[in-house]
Amino acid sequence: MADAFERSEHKMREHGMSDTAIAQFEHLYEVWSNEESTSWIREEEVEPITDIPSFHDVYETINHEKAVDAFAKTAFLKLNGGLGTSMGLDYAKSLLPVRRHKAKPMRFLDIILGQVVTARKRLGVALPLTLMDSFRTSQDTMAAVAKDRHFEQKDVPVEIIQHVEPKIDVSTGEPVTWETNPDLEWCPPGHGDLYSTLWESGLLDILEEQGYRYLFISNSDNLGARPSRTLAQHFENTGAPFMIEVARRTEADRKGGHIVRDVVTGRLMLREMTQVADEDRADAMDIHKHPFFNTNNIWVRIDVLRKKLAEYNGVLPLPVIRNYKTVDPTDPTSTKVVQLETAMGAAVNLFNGSICVEVDRMRFLPVKTTDDLFIMRSDRFHLTDSYEMEDGDYHFPNVTLDKRFYKNIRDFEERFPYGVPSIAAAASFEVQGDWTFGRNVSLFGDARLEDEGHPSYVPNGEYVGPQGIEPDEWL
């Protein structure tokens, strides 16, 4: 495998990748090629986390006037490297319109910038924002930021660029070649790449020199991850080096990463489902045994993180996630590859005294699929003048749209030309088949549409329930 890695190293150098990027990939490659048996986090090696302070408990203990002081020492970082390929996008997912506000279409990025500007004005803090972009999202994202006349930032970089790495041909261990589209030969190393990118960019040094002590990190597609002075003060009060916001799992969260404790070290651990052995899956997906999942909203002390990165020369020894795919994700017959990744939250295990705090679903509103986007665009939400996605209880109906006709954003938009139906009275919504929706359609109960075997239409003003489109007359 040494020769195979050397070919990957050569390819990365030709691509202009840095020594840090190559060192990080070497760590991932060595783990993948030599330690297959150690990739599992076995059930008997961990214990569940069940007693975590909630945001509501924390809120009662905070001096909210003093909390502004902790918030003033906080910087904001958004992971913004994704293209939204799962929805058929070929541009930054953060540039996808989420909903309208006062007749203006609002993208993820518009809402993020609005949240930052609002916090700055209301609380009188600098609150620097940095986006971790990829080579693919950088140009469009920074052009959009430059057009926002309310957002301005001079002393802290608005952008750092994440690394890329070669996809590995599973059969040879060598970097894959795909002449049809050479861009598909590369992939990001997962959001755990954040740490080596921070190290290499010098951002931590810049922040510390300007008096910032805490870094709040979240995904750009999670509009619930707003700046919070309450959590900033709580994090400062605890003295913890690292804090993860977690939320209670529901059946829909059974397959997500969850927080456990290492029985040997006593440290917290993030266990992704890709790190669960088959015989442990039932336990790992038991939402009563393991009740909390990782929201990927993370707070870290800048000085502690700098010291830890210096200890490992910029490459933290995070667990390796093996993501097996084909080189062209849209072509199942293309070459089988492995993408070697790390998870940002896995760093929790490297710090003594790391903690969690339980937050409500209002701080976890991710959009990974058009099913999620349907809910964000629905009448369950109201986008306030403070750029908050507001809902009554943040417990949403389960939405399942036929992937054949709604997975890609263009198909989705085509079938909801007047916007998505009202779901205020719906417990769930499932669409089978190819349906296009007229104006002012309303859903109720367990709304369902069956596949009629041909393109179908829900007329204006109709109601859809458990029996499909309700009849015009009651018999």
Coordinates of C-alpha atoms in Angstrom, one line a residue, residues 135-406:
F135 CA -13.0 25.3 -4.1
R136 CA -16.4 24.7 -5.6
T137 CA -18.4 27.0 -3.4
S138 CA -16.0 29.8 -2.8
Q139 CA -16.5 32.0 -5.9
D140 CA -20.3 32.1 -5.9
T141 CA -20.5 32.4 -2.1
M142 CA -18.1 35.3 -1.8
A143 CA -19.8 37.1 -4.7
A144 CA -23.1 36.8 -2.8
V145 CA -21.5 38.0 0.4
A146 CA -20.1 41.1 -1.4
K147 CA -23.6 42.0 -2.6
D148 CA -25.0 42.1 0.9
R149 CA -25.0 45.8 1.8
H150 CA -25.6 45.2 5.5
F151 CA -22.8 42.9 6.2
E152 CA -19.2 44.2 6.6
Q153 CA -16.1 42.7 8.1
K154 CA -12.5 43.8 7.9
D155 CA -10.3 42.4 10.7
V156 CA -11.2 38.7 10.5
P157 CA -11.2 36.6 7.2
V158 CA -14.7 36.0 5.9
E159 CA -13.5 32.8 4.3
I160 CA -11.1 29.8 4.7
I161 CA -10.9 27.1 2.1
Q162 CA -11.2 23.4 3.0
H163 CA -9.0 20.7 1.6
V164 CA -9.7 18.1 -1.1
E165 CA -8.4 14.6 -1.4
P166 CA -8.4 11.8 -4.0
K167 CA -11.0 9.2 -4.1
I168 CA -9.4 5.8 -3.7
D169 CA -10.1 2.9 -6.1
V170 CA -11.1 0.1 -3.7
S171 CA -9.6 -2.7 -5.9
T172 CA -6.1 -1.1 -6.1
G173 CA -5.8 1.3 -3.2
E174 CA -4.6 3.9 -5.8
P175 CA -6.2 7.3 -6.6
V176 CA -9.0 6.7 -9.0
T177 CA -9.0 8.0 -12.6
W178 CA -12.1 9.1 -14.3
E179 CA -11.4 10.7 -17.6
T180 CA -15.1 11.4 -18.3
N181 CA -15.1 14.0 -15.5
P182 CA -11.8 14.4 -13.7
D183 CA -13.4 16.6 -11.0
L184 CA -15.1 13.4 -9.8
E185 CA -11.7 12.0 -8.9
W186 CA -11.7 14.4 -5.8
C187 CA -13.8 14.7 -2.7
P188 CA -13.7 16.6 0.6
P189 CA -12.2 14.8 3.7
G190 CA -15.4 15.3 5.8
H191 CA -16.1 18.2 8.1
G192 CA -13.4 17.0 10.5
D193 CA -11.1 18.7 7.9
L194 CA -12.1 21.9 9.7
Y195 CA -9.3 21.5 12.2
S196 CA -6.4 21.2 9.8
T197 CA -7.9 24.0 7.7
L198 CA -8.1 26.2 10.8
W199 CA -4.5 25.4 11.7
E200 CA -3.2 26.1 8.2
S201 CA -5.2 29.3 7.7
G202 CA -4.0 31.0 10.8
L203 CA -7.5 32.0 11.7
L204 CA -7.2 30.9 15.3
D205 CA -4.1 33.1 15.8
I206 CA -6.0 36.1 14.2
L207 CA -9.0 35.6 16.5
E208 CA -6.9 35.2 19.7
E209 CA -4.9 38.3 18.9
Q210 CA -8.1 40.3 18.7
G211 CA -9.4 39.0 22.0
Y212 CA -11.8 36.3 20.9
R213 CA -11.9 33.2 23.2
Y214 CA -14.6 31.0 21.9
L215 CA -15.5 29.6 18.5
F216 CA -19.1 28.5 17.7
I217 CA -19.2 26.2 14.7
S218 CA -22.2 24.9 12.8
N219 CA -23.4 23.8 9.3
S220 CA -24.6 26.4 6.8
D221 CA -27.7 24.3 6.1
N222 CA -28.8 24.4 9.7
L223 CA -30.7 27.6 10.1
G224 CA -31.5 26.8 13.7
A225 CA -27.9 27.2 14.7
R226 CA -28.2 30.9 15.6
P227 CA -25.7 32.9 17.7
S228 CA -26.7 32.5 21.4
R229 CA -25.4 34.6 24.2
T230 CA -27.0 32.1 26.7
L231 CA -24.9 29.3 25.4
A232 CA -21.8 31.5 25.2
Q233 CA -22.2 32.4 28.8
H234 CA -22.9 28.8 29.8
F235 CA -19.8 27.6 27.9
E236 CA -17.7 30.2 29.7
N237 CA -19.1 29.4 33.1
T238 CA -18.3 25.6 32.7
G239 CA -14.7 26.2 31.8
A240 CA -15.0 23.2 29.5
P241 CA -12.7 23.1 26.4
F242 CA -15.3 21.6 24.1
M243 CA -19.1 21.6 24.1
I244 CA -21.5 19.8 21.7
E245 CA -25.2 20.8 21.4
V246 CA -27.2 17.6 21.4
A247 CA -31.0 17.0 20.9
R248 CA -33.3 14.1 21.8
R249 CA -33.5 11.4 19.2
T250 CA -36.8 10.5 17.6
E251 CA -37.5 7.5 15.3
A252 CA -36.4 9.7 12.4
D253 CA -32.9 10.2 14.1
R254 CA -32.2 6.5 14.7
K255 CA -29.5 6.3 12.1
G256 CA -27.7 9.5 13.0
G257 CA -24.5 10.0 15.0
H258 CA -25.0 9.9 18.8
I259 CA -23.0 10.7 21.9
V260 CA -21.7 8.0 24.2
R261 CA -19.0 7.7 26.9
D262 CA -15.8 5.7 26.5
V263 CA -15.8 3.2 29.5
V264 CA -12.0 3.2 29.7
T265 CA -11.2 6.9 29.5
G266 CA -14.5 8.3 30.7
R267 CA -14.4 10.8 27.8
L268 CA -17.3 11.6 25.6
M269 CA -17.3 10.1 22.1
L270 CA -19.3 10.7 18.9
R271 CA -20.3 7.4 17.4
E272 CA -21.5 7.5 13.8
M273 CA -23.5 4.6 12.4
T274 CA -20.7 3.8 10.0
Q275 CA -18.7 3.0 13.1
V276 CA -21.3 0.5 14.5
A277 CA -20.8 -3.2 13.9
D278 CA -23.8 -5.1 12.5
E279 CA -24.4 -6.9 15.8
D280 CA -24.5 -3.6 17.7
R281 CA -26.9 -1.8 15.3
A282 CA -30.1 -2.6 17.3
D283 CA -28.6 -1.1 20.5
A284 CA -27.1 1.9 18.6
M285 CA -30.5 2.7 17.0
D286 CA -32.4 2.3 20.3
I287 CA -33.5 5.9 21.0
H288 CA -34.3 5.1 24.6
K289 CA -30.9 3.5 25.4
H290 CA -29.0 6.2 23.5
P291 CA -31.3 9.3 23.7
F292 CA -29.2 12.1 22.3
F293 CA -27.8 12.8 18.8
N294 CA -25.2 15.2 17.7
T295 CA -26.5 18.4 16.1
N296 CA -23.1 19.4 14.8
N297 CA -23.3 22.7 16.7
I298 CA -20.0 22.9 18.5
W299 CA -18.4 25.3 20.9
V300 CA -14.6 25.2 21.4
R301 CA -12.1 27.3 23.4
I302 CA -9.7 28.8 20.9
D303 CA -6.6 28.6 23.1
V304 CA -7.2 24.9 23.9
L305 CA -7.8 24.0 20.3
R306 CA -4.6 25.8 19.2
K307 CA -2.5 23.8 21.8
K308 CA -4.1 20.6 20.7
L309 CA -3.4 21.3 17.0
A310 CA 0.2 22.2 17.8
E311 CA 0.6 18.9 19.7
Y312 CA -0.4 17.0 16.5
N313 CA 1.2 19.4 14.0
G314 CA -2.2 20.4 12.7
V315 CA -3.6 16.9 12.0
L316 CA -5.8 15.6 14.8
P317 CA -6.0 11.8 15.1
L318 CA -9.7 11.5 14.5
P319 CA -11.5 8.2 13.8
V320 CA -11.7 7.5 10.1
I321 CA -15.1 7.1 8.4
R322 CA -15.0 4.9 5.3
N323 CA -17.6 6.1 2.8
Y324 CA -17.9 3.5 0.0
K325 CA -19.4 4.8 -3.2
T326 CA -18.9 4.8 -7.0
V327 CA -16.6 7.5 -8.5
D328 CA -19.7 8.9 -10.3
P329 CA -22.5 8.9 -7.7
T330 CA -25.1 9.0 -10.5
D331 CA -23.6 5.9 -12.2
P332 CA -23.7 2.7 -10.1
T333 CA -21.7 0.9 -12.7
S334 CA -18.7 3.3 -12.4
T335 CA -15.5 2.4 -10.5
K336 CA -16.1 1.5 -6.8
V337 CA -14.2 4.0 -4.6
V338 CA -13.8 4.8 -0.9
Q339 CA -13.9 8.3 0.4
L340 CA -11.9 8.7 3.6
E341 CA -13.5 11.2 6.0
T342 CA -13.6 12.4 9.6
A343 CA -16.3 14.0 11.6
M344 CA -15.9 17.3 13.3
G345 CA -17.7 16.2 16.5
A346 CA -15.3 13.3 16.9
A347 CA -12.7 15.7 18.4
V348 CA -14.8 15.7 21.6
N349 CA -12.8 12.6 22.6
L350 CA -9.5 14.4 22.5
F351 CA -10.3 16.9 25.3
N352 CA -10.6 16.1 29.0
G353 CA -13.6 17.8 30.4
S354 CA -15.7 18.0 27.2
I355 CA -19.4 18.5 27.8
C356 CA -22.8 18.4 26.1
V357 CA -25.9 20.6 26.5
E358 CA -29.3 19.5 25.4
V359 CA -31.1 22.0 23.0
D360 CA -34.5 22.0 21.5
R361 CA -35.2 21.3 17.9
M362 CA -35.4 25.0 17.2
R363 CA -31.5 24.8 17.1
F364 CA -31.5 21.9 14.6
L365 CA -33.2 22.7 11.4
P366 CA -31.1 21.0 8.7
V367 CA -31.9 20.7 5.0
K368 CA -30.4 17.5 3.6
T369 CA -33.1 16.6 1.1
T370 CA -36.1 18.1 -0.7
D371 CA -38.3 16.4 2.0
D372 CA -36.6 18.8 4.5
L373 CA -36.9 21.7 2.1
F374 CA -40.6 21.1 1.8
I375 CA -41.0 21.7 5.5
M376 CA -38.8 24.8 5.6
R377 CA -40.9 26.3 2.8
S378 CA -44.2 25.4 4.3
D379 CA -46.6 27.4 6.5
R380 CA -45.2 25.7 9.6
F381 CA -42.5 28.4 9.5
H382 CA -42.4 32.1 9.7
L383 CA -39.1 34.0 9.0
T384 CA -39.0 36.9 11.4
D385 CA -37.5 40.3 10.9
S386 CA -34.6 38.9 13.1
Y387 CA -34.0 36.2 10.6
E388 CA -35.2 33.4 12.9
M389 CA -37.1 30.4 11.5
E390 CA -40.0 30.4 13.9
D391 CA -42.5 27.6 14.5
G392 CA -44.9 26.7 17.3
D393 CA -43.3 23.5 18.6
Y394 CA -40.7 22.4 16.1
H395 CA -42.2 18.9 15.9
F396 CA -42.8 18.4 12.2
P397 CA -44.9 16.0 10.1
N398 CA -42.9 13.3 8.5
V399 CA -42.7 14.1 4.8
T400 CA -41.8 11.5 2.2
L401 CA -41.7 12.5 -1.5
D402 CA -41.2 10.0 -4.3
K403 CA -37.5 10.2 -5.0
R404 CA -38.1 9.4 -8.7
F405 CA -39.9 12.8 -9.2
Y406 CA -38.9 15.1 -6.3

